[in-house]
mmCIF file of C-alpha atoms in Angstrom:
data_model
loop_
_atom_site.group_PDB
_atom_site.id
_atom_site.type_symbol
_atom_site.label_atom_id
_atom_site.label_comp_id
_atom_site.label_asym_id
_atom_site.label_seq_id
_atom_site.Cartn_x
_atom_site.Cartn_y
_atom_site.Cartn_z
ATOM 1 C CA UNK A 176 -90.722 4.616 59.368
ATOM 2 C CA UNK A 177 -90.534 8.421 60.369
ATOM 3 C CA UNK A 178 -94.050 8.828 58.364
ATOM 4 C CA UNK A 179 -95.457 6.484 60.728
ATOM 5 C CA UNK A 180 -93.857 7.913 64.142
ATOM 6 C CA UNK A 181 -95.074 11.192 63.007
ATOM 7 C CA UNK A 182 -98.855 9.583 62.738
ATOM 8 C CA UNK A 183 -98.639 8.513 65.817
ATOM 9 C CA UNK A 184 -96.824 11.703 67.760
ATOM 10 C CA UNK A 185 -99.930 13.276 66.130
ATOM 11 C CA UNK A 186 -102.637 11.294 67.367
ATOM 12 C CA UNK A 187 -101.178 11.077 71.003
ATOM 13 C CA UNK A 188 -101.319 15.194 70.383
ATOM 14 C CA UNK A 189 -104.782 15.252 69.832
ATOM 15 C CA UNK A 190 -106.005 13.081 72.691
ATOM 16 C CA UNK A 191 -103.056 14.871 74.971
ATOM 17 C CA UNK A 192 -104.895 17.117 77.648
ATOM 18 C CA UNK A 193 -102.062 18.244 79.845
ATOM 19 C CA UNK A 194 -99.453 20.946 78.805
ATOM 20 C CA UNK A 195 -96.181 19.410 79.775
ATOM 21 C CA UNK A 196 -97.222 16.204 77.387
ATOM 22 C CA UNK A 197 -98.247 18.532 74.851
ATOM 23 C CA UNK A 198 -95.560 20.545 74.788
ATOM 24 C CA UNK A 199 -92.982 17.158 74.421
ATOM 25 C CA UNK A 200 -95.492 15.790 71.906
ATOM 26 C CA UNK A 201 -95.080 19.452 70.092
ATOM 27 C CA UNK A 202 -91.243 19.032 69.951
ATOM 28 C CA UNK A 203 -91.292 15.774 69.085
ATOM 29 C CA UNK A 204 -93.332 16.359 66.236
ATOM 30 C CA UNK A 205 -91.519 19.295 64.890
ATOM 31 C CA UNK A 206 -88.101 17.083 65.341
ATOM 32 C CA UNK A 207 -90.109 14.355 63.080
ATOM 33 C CA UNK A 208 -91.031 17.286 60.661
ATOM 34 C CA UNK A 209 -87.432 18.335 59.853
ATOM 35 C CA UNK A 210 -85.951 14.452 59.836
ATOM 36 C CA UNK A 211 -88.370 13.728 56.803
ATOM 37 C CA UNK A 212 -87.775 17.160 55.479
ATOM 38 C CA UNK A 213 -84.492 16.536 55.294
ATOM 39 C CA UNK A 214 -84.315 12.738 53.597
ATOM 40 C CA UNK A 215 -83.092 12.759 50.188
ATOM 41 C CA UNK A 216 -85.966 11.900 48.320
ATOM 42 C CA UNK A 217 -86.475 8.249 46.979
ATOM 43 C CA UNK A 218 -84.836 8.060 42.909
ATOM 44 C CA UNK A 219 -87.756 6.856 40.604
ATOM 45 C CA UNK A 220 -87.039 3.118 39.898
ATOM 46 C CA UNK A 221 -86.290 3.378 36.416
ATOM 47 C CA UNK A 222 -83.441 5.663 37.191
ATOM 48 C CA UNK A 223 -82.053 3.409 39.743
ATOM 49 C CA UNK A 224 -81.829 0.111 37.736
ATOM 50 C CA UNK A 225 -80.427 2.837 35.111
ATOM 51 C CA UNK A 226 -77.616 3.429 37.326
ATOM 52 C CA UNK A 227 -77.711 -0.320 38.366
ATOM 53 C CA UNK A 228 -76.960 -1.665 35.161
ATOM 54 C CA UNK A 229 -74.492 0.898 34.533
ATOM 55 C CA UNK A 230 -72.325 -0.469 37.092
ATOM 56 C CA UNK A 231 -71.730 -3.927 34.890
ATOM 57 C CA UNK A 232 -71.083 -7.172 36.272
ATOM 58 C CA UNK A 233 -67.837 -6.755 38.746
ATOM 59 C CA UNK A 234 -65.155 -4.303 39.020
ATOM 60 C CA UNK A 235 -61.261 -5.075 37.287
ATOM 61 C CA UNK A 236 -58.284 -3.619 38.399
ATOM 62 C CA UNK A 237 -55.854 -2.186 36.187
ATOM 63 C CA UNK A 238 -52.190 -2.889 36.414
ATOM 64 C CA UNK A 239 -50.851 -2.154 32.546
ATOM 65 C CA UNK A 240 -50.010 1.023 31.479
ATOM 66 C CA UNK A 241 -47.582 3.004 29.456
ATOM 67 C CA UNK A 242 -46.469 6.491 29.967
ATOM 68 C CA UNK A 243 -44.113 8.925 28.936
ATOM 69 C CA UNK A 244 -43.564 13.054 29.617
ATOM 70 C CA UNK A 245 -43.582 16.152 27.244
ATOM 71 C CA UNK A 246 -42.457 19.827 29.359
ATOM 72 C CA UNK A 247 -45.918 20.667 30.108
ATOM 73 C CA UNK A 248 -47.540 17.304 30.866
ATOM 74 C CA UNK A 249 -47.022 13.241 32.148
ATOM 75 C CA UNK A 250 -48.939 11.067 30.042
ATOM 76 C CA UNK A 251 -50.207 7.597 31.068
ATOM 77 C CA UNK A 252 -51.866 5.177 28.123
ATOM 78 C CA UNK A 253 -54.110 2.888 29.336
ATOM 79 C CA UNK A 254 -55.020 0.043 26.578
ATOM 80 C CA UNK A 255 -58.826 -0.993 26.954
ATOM 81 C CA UNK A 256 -60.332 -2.770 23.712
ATOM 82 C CA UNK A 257 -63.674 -0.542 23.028
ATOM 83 C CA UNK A 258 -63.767 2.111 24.927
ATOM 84 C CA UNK A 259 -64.152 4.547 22.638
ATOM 85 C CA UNK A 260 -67.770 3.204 21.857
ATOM 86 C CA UNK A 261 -69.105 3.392 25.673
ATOM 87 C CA UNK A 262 -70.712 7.295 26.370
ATOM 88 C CA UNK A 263 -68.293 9.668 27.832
ATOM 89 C CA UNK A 264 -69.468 10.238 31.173
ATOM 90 C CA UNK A 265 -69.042 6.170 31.804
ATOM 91 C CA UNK A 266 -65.097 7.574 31.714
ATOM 92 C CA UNK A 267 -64.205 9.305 34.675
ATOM 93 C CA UNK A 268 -60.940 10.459 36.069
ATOM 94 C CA UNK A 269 -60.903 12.340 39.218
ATOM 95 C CA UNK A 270 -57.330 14.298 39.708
ATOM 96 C CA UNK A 271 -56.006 15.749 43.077
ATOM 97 C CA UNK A 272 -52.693 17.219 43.845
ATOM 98 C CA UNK A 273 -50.262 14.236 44.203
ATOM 99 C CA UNK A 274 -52.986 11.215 42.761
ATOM 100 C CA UNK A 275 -55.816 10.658 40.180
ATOM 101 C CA UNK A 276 -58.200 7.547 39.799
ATOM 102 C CA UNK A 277 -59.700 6.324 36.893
ATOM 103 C CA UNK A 278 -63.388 4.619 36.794
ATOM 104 C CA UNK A 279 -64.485 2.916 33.193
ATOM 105 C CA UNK A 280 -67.786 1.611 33.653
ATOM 106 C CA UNK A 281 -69.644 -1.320 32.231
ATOM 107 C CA UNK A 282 -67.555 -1.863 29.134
ATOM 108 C CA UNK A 283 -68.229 -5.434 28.104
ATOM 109 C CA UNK A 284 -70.248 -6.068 31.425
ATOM 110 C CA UNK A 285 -67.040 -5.094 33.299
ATOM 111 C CA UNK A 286 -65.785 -2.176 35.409
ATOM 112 C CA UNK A 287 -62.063 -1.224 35.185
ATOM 113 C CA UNK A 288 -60.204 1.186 37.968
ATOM 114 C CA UNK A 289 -57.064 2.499 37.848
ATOM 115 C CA UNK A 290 -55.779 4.546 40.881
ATOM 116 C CA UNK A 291 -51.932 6.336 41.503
ATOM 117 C CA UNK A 292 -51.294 7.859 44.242
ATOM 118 C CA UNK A 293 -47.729 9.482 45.560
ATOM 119 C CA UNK A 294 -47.572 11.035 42.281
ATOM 120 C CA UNK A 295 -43.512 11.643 41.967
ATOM 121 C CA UNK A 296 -44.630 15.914 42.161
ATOM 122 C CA UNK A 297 -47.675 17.933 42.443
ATOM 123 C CA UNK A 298 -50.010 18.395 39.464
ATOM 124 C CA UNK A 299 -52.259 20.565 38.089
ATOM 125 C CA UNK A 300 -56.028 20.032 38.512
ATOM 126 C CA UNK A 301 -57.713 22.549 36.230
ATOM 127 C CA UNK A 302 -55.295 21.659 32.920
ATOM 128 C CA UNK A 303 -55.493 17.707 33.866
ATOM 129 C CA UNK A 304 -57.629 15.898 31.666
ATOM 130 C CA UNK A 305 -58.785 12.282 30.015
ATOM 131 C CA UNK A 306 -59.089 11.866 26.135
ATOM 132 C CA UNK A 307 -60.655 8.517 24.858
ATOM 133 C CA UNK A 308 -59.039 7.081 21.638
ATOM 134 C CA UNK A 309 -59.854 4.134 19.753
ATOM 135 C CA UNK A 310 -58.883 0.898 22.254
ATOM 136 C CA UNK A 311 -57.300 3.700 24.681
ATOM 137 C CA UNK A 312 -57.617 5.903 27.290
ATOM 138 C CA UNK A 313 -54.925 8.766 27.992
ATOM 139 C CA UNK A 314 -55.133 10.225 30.792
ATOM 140 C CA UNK A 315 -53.119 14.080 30.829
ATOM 141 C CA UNK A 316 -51.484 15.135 34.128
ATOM 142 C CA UNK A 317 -50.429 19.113 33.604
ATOM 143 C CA UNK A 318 -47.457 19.619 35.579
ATOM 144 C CA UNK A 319 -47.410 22.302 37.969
ATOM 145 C CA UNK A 320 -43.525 22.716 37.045
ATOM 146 C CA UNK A 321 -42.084 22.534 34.199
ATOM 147 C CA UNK A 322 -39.698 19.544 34.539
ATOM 148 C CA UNK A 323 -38.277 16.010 33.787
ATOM 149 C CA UNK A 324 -39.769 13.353 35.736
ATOM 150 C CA UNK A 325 -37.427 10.659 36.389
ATOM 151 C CA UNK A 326 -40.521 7.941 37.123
ATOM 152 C CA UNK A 327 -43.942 8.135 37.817
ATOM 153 C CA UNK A 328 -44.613 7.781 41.881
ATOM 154 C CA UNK A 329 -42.444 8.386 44.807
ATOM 155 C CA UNK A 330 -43.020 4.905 45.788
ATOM 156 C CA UNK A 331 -40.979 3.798 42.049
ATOM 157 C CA UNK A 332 -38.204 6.682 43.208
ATOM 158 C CA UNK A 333 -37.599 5.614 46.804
ATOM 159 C CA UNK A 334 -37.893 1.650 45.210
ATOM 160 C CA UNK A 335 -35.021 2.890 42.630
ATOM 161 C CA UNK A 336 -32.789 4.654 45.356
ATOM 162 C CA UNK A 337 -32.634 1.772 47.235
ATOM 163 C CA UNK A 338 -31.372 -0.814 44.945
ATOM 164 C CA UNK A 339 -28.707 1.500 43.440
ATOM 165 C CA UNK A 340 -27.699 1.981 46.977
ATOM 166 C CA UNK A 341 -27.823 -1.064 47.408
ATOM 167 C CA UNK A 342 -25.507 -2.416 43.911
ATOM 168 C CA UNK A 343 -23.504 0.821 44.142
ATOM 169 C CA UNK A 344 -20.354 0.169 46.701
ATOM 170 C CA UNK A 345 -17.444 0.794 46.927
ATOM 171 C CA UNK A 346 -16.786 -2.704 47.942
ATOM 172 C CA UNK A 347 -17.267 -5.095 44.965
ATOM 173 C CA UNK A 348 -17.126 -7.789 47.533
ATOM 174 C CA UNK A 349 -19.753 -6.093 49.269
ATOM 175 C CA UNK A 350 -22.059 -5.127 46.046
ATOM 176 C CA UNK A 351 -22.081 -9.044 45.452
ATOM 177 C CA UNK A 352 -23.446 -10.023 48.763
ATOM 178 C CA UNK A 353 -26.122 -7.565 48.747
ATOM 179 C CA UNK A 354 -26.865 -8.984 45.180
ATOM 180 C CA UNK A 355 -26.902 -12.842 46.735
ATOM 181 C CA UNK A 356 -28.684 -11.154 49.474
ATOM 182 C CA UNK A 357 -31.536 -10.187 47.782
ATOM 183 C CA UNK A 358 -31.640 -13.435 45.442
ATOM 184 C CA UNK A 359 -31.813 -15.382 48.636
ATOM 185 C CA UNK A 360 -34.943 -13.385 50.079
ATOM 186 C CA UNK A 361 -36.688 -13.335 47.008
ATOM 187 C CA UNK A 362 -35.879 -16.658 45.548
ATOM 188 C CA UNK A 363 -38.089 -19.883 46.240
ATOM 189 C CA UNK A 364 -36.649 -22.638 48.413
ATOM 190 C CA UNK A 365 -34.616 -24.325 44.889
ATOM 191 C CA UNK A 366 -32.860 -20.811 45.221
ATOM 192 C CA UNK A 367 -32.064 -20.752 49.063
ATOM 193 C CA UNK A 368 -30.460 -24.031 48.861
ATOM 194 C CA UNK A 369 -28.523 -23.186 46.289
ATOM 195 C CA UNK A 370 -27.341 -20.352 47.451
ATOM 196 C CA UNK A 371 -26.802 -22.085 50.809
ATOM 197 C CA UNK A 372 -24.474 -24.614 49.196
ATOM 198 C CA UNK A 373 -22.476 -22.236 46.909
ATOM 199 C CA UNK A 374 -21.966 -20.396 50.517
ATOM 200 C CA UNK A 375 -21.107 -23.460 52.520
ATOM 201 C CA UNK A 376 -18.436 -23.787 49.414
ATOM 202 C CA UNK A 377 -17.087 -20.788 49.398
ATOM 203 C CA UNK A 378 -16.165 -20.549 53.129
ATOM 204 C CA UNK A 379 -14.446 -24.021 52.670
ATOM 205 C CA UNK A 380 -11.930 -22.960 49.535
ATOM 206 C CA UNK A 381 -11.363 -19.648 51.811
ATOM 207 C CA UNK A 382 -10.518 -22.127 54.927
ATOM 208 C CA UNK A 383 -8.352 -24.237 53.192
ATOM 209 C CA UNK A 384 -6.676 -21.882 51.320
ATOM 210 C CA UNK A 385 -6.171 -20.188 54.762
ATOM 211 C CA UNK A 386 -4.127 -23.326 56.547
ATOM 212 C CA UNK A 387 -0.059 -22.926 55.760
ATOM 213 C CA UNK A 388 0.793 -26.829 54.330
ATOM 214 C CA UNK A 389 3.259 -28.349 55.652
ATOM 215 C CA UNK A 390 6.556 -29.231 54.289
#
């Protein structure tokens, strides 16, 4: 399309006699120049359906892992039957500070992506790493710090913090409700009535047991 506005910015040119229209026509054409100087220029066809097919069917998310921790690194094991036979550079990790992603590409007609983010503390980017094994993928996270990592992401810490808040009281009394309390919001409506009716129950044996019988 810019090929063809620069054809016709050039023919207006020649047939231009006056030296205000020339002068626009000149800038116009040197503003056409630089635009099609600076397209990215057009990947042969062959290497386009190459990186077409590469891309396999449809994309899979990944939500089972395994990981555990040595001083120097946190290591996550991702289980993916025959990865080890695609070529390395379909296996790509991408680190930053606090996240990394993993992209597997067409393995079995399928993509797979992994991605953490909030990473519990900051990592290191040059001595992080992926190593393919047979049916696996482990994916090395050097730590910036030498230390224990209690879980994986903040998210799984804050997550943690709150429910041991939330169990840990001094009030048995009170540690129960907040147990009930979060059966009730999580449970399905089979739960909630339950619940309801083990309530209802409750308060009733307290009220009774409250009224002095007469004798």
């Amino acid at each position: 399309q810019l090929q063809k506005d620069l054809e016709e910015v050039k023919a207006l040119l020649t047939n231009a006699t006056r030296k205000r229209v020339r002068d626009v026509l000149v800038a116009e054409k040197q503003k056409l120049e630089l635009e099609i100087k600076n397209q990215p220029s057009p990947k042969p066809k062959d290497v386009a359906e190459e990186e077409k097919s590469s891309l396999g069917g449809y994309t899979v998310k990944i939500n089972n892992y395994g990981w555990d921790q040595s001083d120097k690194f946190v290591k996550i094991y991702i289980s993916l039957s025959g990865v080890q036979k695609l070529p390395a550079e379909n296996v790509q990790v991408n680190f930053t500070e606090r996240s990394f992603d993993l992209l597997v590409k067409n393995l079995n007609g399928k993509n797979y992506t992994m991605t953490f983010n909030n990473l519990l503390k900051p990592i290191s980017l040059e001595g992080s790493s992926r190593k393919i094994k047979t049916d696996m993928i482990l994916v090395m996270c050097k730590k910036k710090r030498e230390e224990k990592w209690d879980c994986l992401t903040q998210v799984e810490k804050e997550s943690k913090e709150k429910e041991k808040a939330a169990y840990d009281t001094a009030d048995p009394s009170e540690g129960l409700m907040n147990i009930l309390k979060k059966m009730y919001e999580e449970g399905d409506d089979e739960m909630k009535r339950t619940i309801n009716k083990a309530w209802v129950e409750s308060r009733e044996k307290q009220y009774k047991g409250d009224i002095p019988m007469d004798i």
